[in-house]
Amino acid sequence: MRMRLVWTAGLVACSGLSGSVLANGWNMPVGVTDVSREIHSLHMTIFWICVVIGVVVFGAMFYSLFRYRRSRGAKAANFHEHTTVEVIWTLIPILILVAMAIPATATLKTMYDTSEADLDVMVTGQQWRWRYDYLGEDVAFTSNLATARSQVSGESAKQENYLLEVDEPLVLPVDRKVRLLMTSDDVIHSWWVPDLAVKQDAVPGFVNENWVRINEPGIYRGQCAELCGRDHAFMPVVVKAVEPERFDAWLAERKEAAAQEAMGVDREWELDELMERGEQVYGTICASCHQPDGSGSPPAFPALAGNQAILDDPDYHIDTVVNGVSGSAMPAFRSTLNPVELAAVITYERNAWGNETGEAIQPAEIAELLDEQ
Amino acid sequence: MWRVIKSVLAAFFGVQKESRRHEDFSRGRASHFIIAGILMGGVLVLLIALVASLAAR
Ligand SMILES: [Cu+2]
């Protein structure tokens, strides 16, 4: 009677614990694609198979330890081999493994079938942001961390989506098959969104393929899952899934904006316009190293405010930003920023925080430079 | 011949009767087992490749 009680209490405690673990986000998410559901159900099936095996094996072990203990006069058996038993304990695991492998292989096959996609998106990892190119649509942008650095350093309170928010999410349509082509510009990154059941390495010089067909509109967050350097934790992924009609409208709007931007390269820009645009670019890309007020953190990150080296020599300034400084933390921005953004941020640095050159660097000048190099 | 094949199969499976093991070691020639083992290893690889390509269809 006492024994029964102990067993029941133990069982209730175990199932209660596993229930709360599953419900509290410790388990993998069910996700919002057919593939993610399949993976989740495979995961649960295999998990319960392991639980049953564990209970049987450890149960038999503890029972034997307890029942045939020496104080009860148990005597060790002294036989050497038993072919039938050995055959049975080899066959059973084989059968279990094959039974698990068949559905798992079927799921793997679906996961790798990237054919007949409605939309191709190139995903490029860069230290430390993601770049998205909608192939054949002339729409491309980088997606940067939007969490303020003051939250990271503890100067202000952490918000809800701390380190999981970006300035521009990857927008995808629901109910359409989207092929994701993953690559990297520098080191190995990994594009990981648990709700989409995608975790794919982005390797420089290779293009890995994956695909998603999202069932429910919503915002799905993830992170870079391959240690890629200092700001590895600061390059989150945010996917915004919307209805197909809304996606088409969004894409058309972005195409229009891209066309405007391309035209913007040729025209003459006013200083004010460049300053406004430059402040925005500086805030998302450069401020993390050079500080919002341009004071840097010397000696590692030089101050840009009052920096005579760049103020006296515009060509040197432009070259540093476009091509970076090799062997230092200063990245080349030629492929991350477009000519308008480059011109704007350089102009901004030459005219902000007490720097007063009054010069406007024109996008056309930068575009010409990029063409030459 | 058949005895050698059966012993190699038992080795693949990982279970062998003690009496047969004795017999193999007292009567068989090592070279026979080695050659049969290599050939059947090749057959196993081909079989797995076949199953994999059927599954990938
Ligand atoms: Cu990364």
CSV table of C-alpha atoms and ligand atoms in Angstrom, one decimal:
chain,number,residue,atom,x,y,z
A,1,MET,CA,0.0,0.0,0.0
A,2,ARG,CA,2.7,2.4,1.0
A,3,MET,CA,4.7,1.3,-2.1
A,4,ARG,CA,1.8,2.0,-4.4
A,5,LEU,CA,1.5,5.5,-3.0
A,6,VAL,CA,5.2,6.3,-3.5
A,7,TRP,CA,4.9,5.0,-7.1
A,8,THR,CA,1.8,7.0,-7.9
A,9,ALA,CA,3.3,10.2,-6.4
A,10,GLY,CA,6.4,9.7,-8.4
A,11,LEU,CA,4.5,9.2,-11.6
A,12,VAL,CA,2.3,12.2,-11.0
A,13,ALA,CA,5.4,14.3,-10.3
A,14,CYS,CA,7.1,13.1,-13.4
A,15,SER,CA,4.2,13.7,-15.8
A,16,GLY,CA,3.5,17.1,-14.1
A,17,LEU,CA,7.1,18.1,-14.6
A,18,SER,CA,7.2,17.0,-18.2
A,19,GLY,CA,3.9,18.7,-18.9
A,20,SER,CA,5.1,22.0,-17.5
A,21,VAL,CA,8.5,21.7,-19.3
A,22,LEU,CA,6.6,21.2,-22.6
A,23,ALA,CA,4.2,24.0,-21.9
A,24,ASN,CA,6.8,26.5,-20.8
A,25,GLY,CA,8.8,26.9,-24.0
A,26,TRP,CA,11.5,24.4,-23.2
A,27,ASN,CA,10.4,22.2,-26.0
A,28,MET,CA,10.8,22.9,-29.7
A,29,PRO,CA,7.9,25.0,-31.1
A,30,VAL,CA,5.3,23.4,-33.3
A,31,GLY,CA,5.9,26.2,-35.7
A,32,VAL,CA,3.8,27.6,-38.6
A,33,THR,CA,4.7,25.5,-41.6
A,34,ASP,CA,3.7,21.9,-42.6
A,35,VAL,CA,7.4,20.9,-42.4
A,36,SER,CA,7.8,22.4,-38.9
A,37,ARG,CA,4.7,20.5,-37.7
A,38,GLU,CA,6.1,17.2,-39.2
A,39,ILE,CA,9.4,17.8,-37.5
A,40,HIS,CA,7.7,18.5,-34.2
A,41,SER,CA,5.6,15.4,-34.3
A,42,LEU,CA,8.6,13.3,-35.3
A,43,HIS,CA,10.5,14.9,-32.4
A,44,MET,CA,7.7,14.0,-30.0
A,45,THR,CA,7.3,10.4,-31.3
A,46,ILE,CA,11.0,9.8,-30.9
A,47,PHE,CA,11.0,11.4,-27.6
A,48,TRP,CA,8.3,9.1,-26.2
A,49,ILE,CA,10.0,6.1,-27.8
A,50,CYS,CA,13.1,7.0,-25.8
A,51,VAL,CA,11.0,7.5,-22.7
A,52,VAL,CA,9.5,4.0,-23.0
A,53,ILE,CA,12.9,2.5,-23.7
A,54,GLY,CA,14.4,4.4,-20.7
A,55,VAL,CA,11.6,3.3,-18.4
A,56,VAL,CA,11.9,-0.4,-19.5
A,57,VAL,CA,15.7,-0.6,-19.4
A,58,PHE,CA,16.2,1.3,-16.1
A,59,GLY,CA,13.1,-0.3,-14.6
A,60,ALA,CA,14.5,-3.8,-15.3
A,61,MET,CA,17.9,-2.8,-14.0
A,62,PHE,CA,16.6,-1.3,-10.7
A,63,TYR,CA,14.1,-4.1,-10.2
A,64,SER,CA,16.9,-6.7,-10.6
A,65,LEU,CA,19.2,-4.8,-8.3
A,66,PHE,CA,16.5,-4.6,-5.7
A,67,ARG,CA,15.0,-8.1,-6.1
A,68,TYR,CA,18.1,-10.1,-6.4
A,69,ARG,CA,20.3,-8.4,-3.8
A,70,ARG,CA,22.8,-10.4,-1.8
A,71,SER,CA,21.2,-9.8,1.6
A,72,ARG,CA,18.2,-11.8,0.2
A,73,GLY,CA,20.5,-14.7,-0.6
A,74,ALA,CA,20.6,-14.2,-4.4
A,75,LYS,CA,23.4,-16.1,-6.2
A,76,ALA,CA,25.1,-14.8,-9.4
A,77,ALA,CA,24.4,-17.0,-12.5
A,78,ASN,CA,27.6,-18.1,-14.2
A,79,PHE,CA,26.6,-18.7,-17.8
A,80,HIS,CA,28.7,-17.4,-20.7
A,81,GLU,CA,26.6,-16.8,-23.7
A,82,HIS,CA,23.0,-17.1,-24.8
A,83,THR,CA,22.6,-16.7,-28.6
A,84,THR,CA,18.9,-16.3,-28.6
A,85,VAL,CA,18.9,-13.5,-26.1
A,86,GLU,CA,21.7,-11.8,-28.0
A,87,VAL,CA,19.8,-12.1,-31.3
A,88,ILE,CA,16.7,-10.6,-29.6
A,89,TRP,CA,18.5,-7.6,-28.1
A,90,THR,CA,20.1,-6.9,-31.4
A,91,LEU,CA,17.0,-7.3,-33.5
A,92,ILE,CA,14.7,-5.1,-31.3
A,93,PRO,CA,16.9,-1.9,-31.6
A,94,ILE,CA,17.3,-2.5,-35.4
A,95,LEU,CA,13.5,-2.6,-35.8
A,96,ILE,CA,13.1,0.5,-33.6
A,97,LEU,CA,15.8,2.4,-35.6
A,98,VAL,CA,14.3,1.4,-38.9
A,99,ALA,CA,10.8,2.3,-37.7
A,100,MET,CA,12.1,5.8,-36.8
A,101,ALA,CA,14.2,6.2,-39.9
A,102,ILE,CA,11.3,5.7,-42.4
A,103,PRO,CA,9.1,8.7,-41.4
A,104,ALA,CA,12.3,10.8,-40.7
A,105,THR,CA,13.6,10.1,-44.2
A,106,ALA,CA,10.2,11.1,-45.7
A,107,THR,CA,10.3,14.4,-43.8
A,108,LEU,CA,13.9,15.0,-44.9
A,109,LYS,CA,12.9,14.4,-48.5
A,110,THR,CA,10.2,17.1,-48.3
A,111,MET,CA,12.6,19.5,-46.6
A,112,TYR,CA,15.2,19.2,-49.4
A,113,ASP,CA,12.7,19.6,-52.2
A,114,THR,CA,13.3,23.2,-53.2
A,115,SER,CA,11.8,22.8,-56.7
A,116,GLU,CA,8.9,24.9,-58.0
A,117,ALA,CA,9.2,27.9,-55.7
A,118,ASP,CA,7.0,30.9,-56.2
A,119,LEU,CA,9.6,33.3,-54.9
A,120,ASP,CA,13.4,33.2,-54.5
A,121,VAL,CA,15.1,35.2,-51.8
A,122,MET,CA,18.9,35.3,-51.4
A,123,VAL,CA,19.9,35.5,-47.8
A,124,THR,CA,23.4,36.8,-47.2
A,125,GLY,CA,25.1,36.8,-43.8
A,126,GLN,CA,27.5,39.7,-43.2
A,127,GLN,CA,29.3,40.6,-40.0
A,128,TRP,CA,26.9,41.4,-38.3
A,129,ARG,CA,23.6,41.7,-40.2
A,130,TRP,CA,21.5,39.9,-42.8
A,131,ARG,CA,21.0,41.0,-46.3
A,132,TYR,CA,17.9,40.0,-48.3
A,133,ASP,CA,17.7,40.1,-52.1
A,134,TYR,CA,14.4,39.3,-53.7
A,135,LEU,CA,15.8,37.7,-56.9
A,136,GLY,CA,14.4,39.0,-60.1
A,137,GLU,CA,12.5,41.8,-58.4
A,138,ASP,CA,15.2,44.4,-57.9
A,139,VAL,CA,14.4,44.7,-54.3
A,140,ALA,CA,17.2,44.2,-51.7
A,141,PHE,CA,18.0,45.6,-48.3
A,142,THR,CA,20.0,44.8,-45.1
A,143,SER,CA,18.3,44.0,-41.9
A,144,ASN,CA,20.0,45.5,-38.9
A,145,LEU,CA,19.6,45.1,-35.1
A,146,ALA,CA,17.2,47.7,-33.9
A,147,THR,CA,17.7,47.3,-30.1
A,148,ALA,CA,19.4,50.4,-28.7
A,149,ARG,CA,22.9,49.9,-27.5
A,150,SER,CA,21.9,51.6,-24.2
A,151,GLN,CA,19.8,48.5,-23.4
A,152,VAL,CA,22.8,46.3,-24.1
A,153,SER,CA,25.1,48.2,-21.8
A,154,GLY,CA,22.4,48.4,-19.1
A,155,GLU,CA,21.9,52.1,-19.2
A,156,SER,CA,18.2,51.7,-20.1
A,157,ALA,CA,15.7,49.0,-19.4
A,158,LYS,CA,15.5,45.9,-21.7
A,159,GLN,CA,12.4,46.0,-23.9
A,160,GLU,CA,10.3,43.0,-24.8
A,161,ASN,CA,12.1,41.9,-28.0
A,162,TYR,CA,15.5,42.7,-26.7
A,163,LEU,CA,18.1,41.7,-29.3
A,164,LEU,CA,15.3,40.1,-31.4
A,165,GLU,CA,14.2,43.2,-33.3
A,166,VAL,CA,15.4,44.7,-36.6
A,167,ASP,CA,15.0,47.9,-38.6
A,168,GLU,CA,13.6,46.0,-41.6
A,169,PRO,CA,12.2,42.5,-41.3
A,170,LEU,CA,12.2,40.0,-44.1
A,171,VAL,CA,8.7,40.2,-45.5
A,172,LEU,CA,7.3,36.9,-47.0
A,173,PRO,CA,3.9,35.9,-48.3
A,174,VAL,CA,1.9,33.1,-46.6
A,175,ASP,CA,0.7,30.2,-48.7
A,176,ARG,CA,3.4,30.5,-51.2
A,177,LYS,CA,6.6,28.4,-51.6
A,178,VAL,CA,9.6,30.6,-50.9
A,179,ARG,CA,13.0,29.3,-51.8
A,180,LEU,CA,15.8,30.7,-49.5
A,181,LEU,CA,19.3,30.7,-51.0
A,182,MET,CA,21.8,31.2,-48.2
A,183,THR,CA,25.3,32.5,-48.5
A,184,SER,CA,27.8,34.7,-46.7
A,185,ASP,CA,30.1,37.6,-47.5
A,186,ASP,CA,32.7,36.9,-44.8
A,187,VAL,CA,32.5,34.1,-42.3
A,188,ILE,CA,30.0,31.2,-41.7
A,189,HIS,CA,26.7,32.4,-40.3
A,190,SER,CA,23.5,30.4,-39.8
A,191,TRP,CA,20.0,31.6,-40.5
A,192,TRP,CA,17.8,30.2,-37.8
A,193,VAL,CA,14.0,30.7,-37.3
A,194,PRO,CA,12.6,28.1,-34.9
A,195,ASP,CA,9.0,28.7,-35.9
A,196,LEU,CA,9.8,28.0,-39.6
A,197,ALA,CA,12.0,25.0,-38.7
A,198,VAL,CA,14.8,26.4,-40.7
A,199,LYS,CA,18.4,26.5,-39.4
A,200,GLN,CA,20.7,26.7,-42.4
A,201,ASP,CA,24.4,27.5,-42.5
A,202,ALA,CA,25.4,30.5,-44.7
A,203,VAL,CA,28.8,29.7,-46.0
A,204,PRO,CA,31.1,32.1,-48.0
A,205,GLY,CA,31.5,30.8,-51.5
A,206,PHE,CA,28.6,28.3,-51.3
A,207,VAL,CA,24.9,28.7,-51.8
A,208,ASN,CA,22.7,26.5,-49.6
A,209,GLU,CA,19.1,26.0,-50.4
A,210,ASN,CA,16.1,25.8,-48.2
A,211,TRP,CA,12.4,26.6,-48.5
A,212,VAL,CA,9.4,27.6,-46.4
A,213,ARG,CA,5.6,27.8,-47.0
A,214,ILE,CA,4.2,29.7,-44.1
A,215,ASN,CA,0.6,28.9,-43.1
A,216,GLU,CA,-0.1,31.8,-40.7
A,217,PRO,CA,0.6,35.5,-41.0
A,218,GLY,CA,2.7,36.8,-38.1
A,219,ILE,CA,6.1,37.8,-36.9
A,220,TYR,CA,8.7,35.1,-36.4
A,221,ARG,CA,12.0,35.8,-34.7
A,222,GLY,CA,15.3,34.0,-34.8
A,223,GLN,CA,19.0,34.5,-34.5
A,224,CYS,CA,22.3,33.8,-36.1
A,225,ALA,CA,23.2,30.3,-34.9
A,226,GLU,CA,26.9,30.0,-35.9
A,227,LEU,CA,29.4,31.8,-33.8
A,228,CYS,CA,30.6,34.5,-36.2
A,229,GLY,CA,32.6,37.0,-34.3
A,230,ARG,CA,32.1,39.9,-31.8
A,231,ASP,CA,28.5,40.8,-32.7
A,232,HIS,CA,27.2,37.3,-33.3
A,233,ALA,CA,24.5,38.0,-30.7
A,234,PHE,CA,23.5,41.2,-32.5
A,235,MET,CA,22.3,39.9,-35.9
A,236,PRO,CA,18.8,38.7,-35.3
A,237,VAL,CA,16.4,37.5,-37.9
A,238,VAL,CA,12.8,38.8,-38.1
A,239,VAL,CA,10.4,37.4,-40.6
A,240,LYS,CA,7.1,39.1,-41.2
A,241,ALA,CA,4.6,36.8,-42.9
A,242,VAL,CA,1.7,38.6,-44.6
A,243,GLU,CA,-1.2,37.7,-46.9
A,244,PRO,CA,-0.2,37.3,-50.5
A,245,GLU,CA,-2.1,40.4,-51.7
A,246,ARG,CA,-0.4,42.5,-49.0
A,247,PHE,CA,2.9,41.0,-50.0
A,248,ASP,CA,2.5,41.9,-53.6
A,249,ALA,CA,1.5,45.5,-52.7
A,250,TRP,CA,4.6,45.7,-50.4
A,251,LEU,CA,6.9,44.4,-53.1
A,252,ALA,CA,5.5,46.9,-55.7
A,253,GLU,CA,6.1,49.7,-53.2
A,254,ARG,CA,9.6,48.6,-52.5
A,255,LYS,CA,10.4,48.3,-56.3
A,256,GLU,CA,9.1,51.8,-56.8
A,257,ALA,CA,11.3,53.0,-53.9
A,258,ALA,CA,14.3,51.2,-55.4
A,259,ALA,CA,13.7,52.8,-58.7
A,260,GLN,CA,13.5,56.2,-57.1
A,261,GLU,CA,16.7,55.5,-55.2
A,262,ALA,CA,18.5,54.5,-58.5
A,263,MET,CA,17.4,57.8,-60.0
A,264,GLY,CA,18.6,59.6,-56.9
A,265,VAL,CA,22.2,58.6,-57.8
A,266,ASP,CA,22.2,60.9,-60.8
A,267,ARG,CA,20.7,64.0,-59.4
A,268,GLU,CA,22.3,66.7,-57.3
A,269,TRP,CA,21.5,66.4,-53.6
A,270,GLU,CA,21.1,69.3,-51.1
A,271,LEU,CA,23.2,69.3,-48.0
A,272,ASP,CA,20.1,69.1,-45.7
A,273,GLU,CA,18.7,66.0,-47.5
A,274,LEU,CA,22.1,64.2,-47.3
A,275,MET,CA,22.4,65.1,-43.6
A,276,GLU,CA,19.0,63.7,-42.8
A,277,ARG,CA,19.6,60.5,-44.7
A,278,GLY,CA,23.1,60.2,-43.3
A,279,GLU,CA,22.0,60.6,-39.7
A,280,GLN,CA,19.7,57.6,-40.2
A,281,VAL,CA,22.4,55.4,-41.8
A,282,TYR,CA,25.0,56.5,-39.2
A,283,GLY,CA,22.6,55.6,-36.3
A,284,THR,CA,21.9,52.1,-37.5
A,285,ILE,CA,25.3,51.1,-38.9
A,286,CYS,CA,28.2,53.2,-37.5
A,287,ALA,CA,27.1,54.4,-34.1
A,288,SER,CA,27.8,51.0,-32.5
A,289,CYS,CA,31.5,51.6,-32.9
A,290,HIS,CA,31.9,55.3,-33.4
A,291,GLN,CA,29.2,56.3,-30.8
A,292,PRO,CA,26.1,58.4,-31.6
A,293,ASP,CA,28.0,61.6,-30.9
A,294,GLY,CA,31.0,60.7,-33.0
A,295,SER,CA,33.3,60.5,-30.0
A,296,GLY,CA,34.3,56.9,-30.7
A,297,SER,CA,36.1,54.9,-28.0
A,298,PRO,CA,39.8,55.6,-28.6
A,299,PRO,CA,42.1,54.0,-29.0
A,300,ALA,CA,40.1,51.1,-30.4
A,301,PHE,CA,37.5,53.1,-32.3
A,302,PRO,CA,38.7,56.6,-33.4
A,303,ALA,CA,36.6,59.6,-32.8
A,304,LEU,CA,35.1,61.2,-35.9
A,305,ALA,CA,34.1,64.4,-34.3
A,306,GLY,CA,36.9,66.9,-34.7
A,307,ASN,CA,39.0,64.3,-36.6
A,308,GLN,CA,41.4,66.4,-38.7
A,309,ALA,CA,42.6,63.4,-40.7
A,310,ILE,CA,39.2,62.9,-42.4
A,311,LEU,CA,38.2,66.5,-42.4
A,312,ASP,CA,41.3,67.7,-44.2
A,313,ASP,CA,41.2,64.9,-46.8
A,314,PRO,CA,37.8,64.0,-48.2
A,315,ASP,CA,39.3,61.3,-50.5
A,316,TYR,CA,40.8,59.6,-47.5
A,317,HIS,CA,37.5,59.8,-45.7
A,318,ILE,CA,35.6,58.3,-48.7
A,319,ASP,CA,38.1,55.6,-49.3
A,320,THR,CA,38.0,54.5,-45.6
A,321,VAL,CA,34.2,54.1,-45.6
A,322,VAL,CA,34.0,52.5,-49.1
A,323,ASN,CA,36.9,50.1,-48.7
A,324,GLY,CA,37.3,49.8,-44.9
A,325,VAL,CA,40.6,49.5,-43.2
A,326,SER,CA,42.1,46.0,-43.7
A,327,GLY,CA,43.4,44.4,-40.6
A,328,SER,CA,41.1,46.5,-38.4
A,329,ALA,CA,37.5,46.3,-37.2
A,330,MET,CA,36.5,49.0,-39.7
A,331,PRO,CA,34.4,47.2,-42.4
A,332,ALA,CA,34.2,48.0,-46.1
A,333,PHE,CA,30.7,49.3,-46.8
A,334,ARG,CA,30.8,49.2,-50.6
A,335,SER,CA,28.4,46.2,-50.8
A,336,THR,CA,26.4,46.9,-47.6
A,337,LEU,CA,25.4,50.5,-48.5
A,338,ASN,CA,24.3,52.0,-51.8
A,339,PRO,CA,25.9,55.1,-53.3
A,340,VAL,CA,23.2,57.4,-51.9
A,341,GLU,CA,23.7,56.0,-48.4
A,342,LEU,CA,27.4,56.1,-48.7
A,343,ALA,CA,27.4,59.8,-49.8
A,344,ALA,CA,24.9,60.6,-47.1
A,345,VAL,CA,26.7,59.1,-44.2
A,346,ILE,CA,30.0,60.6,-45.3
A,347,THR,CA,28.4,64.0,-45.7
A,348,TYR,CA,26.8,63.6,-42.3
A,349,GLU,CA,30.2,62.8,-40.6
A,350,ARG,CA,31.7,65.9,-42.3
A,351,ASN,CA,29.0,68.2,-40.9
A,352,ALA,CA,27.8,66.8,-37.6
A,353,TRP,CA,28.9,67.2,-34.0
A,354,GLY,CA,30.8,70.4,-34.6
A,355,ASN,CA,32.4,69.2,-37.9
A,356,GLU,CA,31.6,72.1,-40.2
A,357,THR,CA,33.1,71.5,-43.7
A,358,GLY,CA,29.8,72.6,-45.3
A,359,GLU,CA,30.6,70.0,-48.1
A,360,ALA,CA,28.0,67.8,-49.6
A,361,ILE,CA,29.5,64.6,-51.0
A,362,GLN,CA,27.3,63.7,-54.1
A,363,PRO,CA,26.0,60.2,-54.7
A,364,ALA,CA,27.1,60.5,-58.3
A,365,GLU,CA,30.7,60.9,-57.2
A,366,ILE,CA,30.6,57.8,-55.1
A,367,ALA,CA,28.8,55.8,-57.9
A,368,GLU,CA,31.6,56.8,-60.3
A,369,LEU,CA,34.3,55.8,-57.8
A,370,LEU,CA,32.6,52.4,-57.3
A,371,ASP,CA,32.4,51.8,-61.0
A,372,GLU,CA,36.1,52.5,-61.4
A,373,GLN,CA,37.3,50.2,-58.7
B,1,MET,CA,32.0,-21.7,-48.8
B,2,TRP,CA,28.5,-21.4,-47.4
B,3,ARG,CA,29.9,-21.8,-43.9
B,4,VAL,CA,32.3,-18.8,-44.5
B,5,ILE,CA,29.4,-16.7,-45.8
B,6,LYS,CA,27.3,-17.5,-42.8
B,7,SER,CA,30.1,-16.6,-40.4
B,8,VAL,CA,30.7,-13.3,-42.1
B,9,LEU,CA,26.9,-12.5,-41.9
B,10,ALA,CA,27.0,-13.4,-38.2
B,11,ALA,CA,29.9,-11.0,-37.8
B,12,PHE,CA,27.9,-8.2,-39.6
B,13,PHE,CA,25.0,-8.9,-37.2
B,14,GLY,CA,27.4,-9.0,-34.2
B,15,VAL,CA,26.2,-12.3,-32.7
B,16,GLN,CA,27.9,-15.7,-33.2
B,17,LYS,CA,27.5,-19.1,-31.6
B,18,GLU,CA,30.5,-20.1,-29.5
B,19,SER,CA,30.5,-23.6,-31.1
B,20,ARG,CA,30.7,-22.2,-34.6
B,21,ARG,CA,33.4,-19.8,-33.6
B,22,HIS,CA,35.5,-22.7,-32.4
B,23,GLU,CA,34.9,-24.6,-35.6
B,24,ASP,CA,35.9,-21.5,-37.7
B,25,PHE,CA,39.1,-21.1,-35.8
B,26,SER,CA,40.1,-24.7,-35.9
B,27,ARG,CA,39.1,-25.6,-39.4
B,28,GLY,CA,38.9,-22.4,-41.5
B,29,ARG,CA,41.6,-20.4,-43.3
B,30,ALA,CA,42.0,-16.8,-42.3
B,31,SER,CA,42.4,-15.6,-45.9
B,32,HIS,CA,39.0,-17.0,-46.9
B,33,PHE,CA,37.3,-15.0,-44.1
B,34,ILE,CA,39.2,-11.9,-45.1
B,35,ILE,CA,38.3,-12.1,-48.8
B,36,ALA,CA,34.7,-12.9,-48.1
B,37,GLY,CA,34.5,-10.1,-45.6
B,38,ILE,CA,35.8,-7.5,-48.1
B,39,LEU,CA,33.6,-8.7,-50.9
B,40,MET,CA,30.5,-8.8,-48.7
B,41,GLY,CA,31.3,-5.4,-47.3
B,42,GLY,CA,31.3,-4.1,-50.9
B,43,VAL,CA,27.9,-5.8,-51.5
B,44,LEU,CA,26.5,-4.2,-48.3
B,45,VAL,CA,27.6,-0.7,-49.4
B,46,LEU,CA,26.0,-1.3,-52.8
B,47,LEU,CA,22.8,-2.5,-51.1
B,48,ILE,CA,22.6,0.6,-48.9
B,49,ALA,CA,23.3,2.8,-51.9
B,50,LEU,CA,20.4,1.1,-53.8
B,51,VAL,CA,18.0,1.5,-50.8
B,52,ALA,CA,19.0,5.2,-50.5
B,53,SER,CA,18.5,5.9,-54.2
B,54,LEU,CA,15.1,4.1,-54.2
B,55,ALA,CA,14.1,6.2,-51.1
B,56,ALA,CA,15.3,9.4,-52.9
B,57,ARG,CA,13.1,8.7,-55.9
C,1,CU,CU,26.4,35.4,-37.8
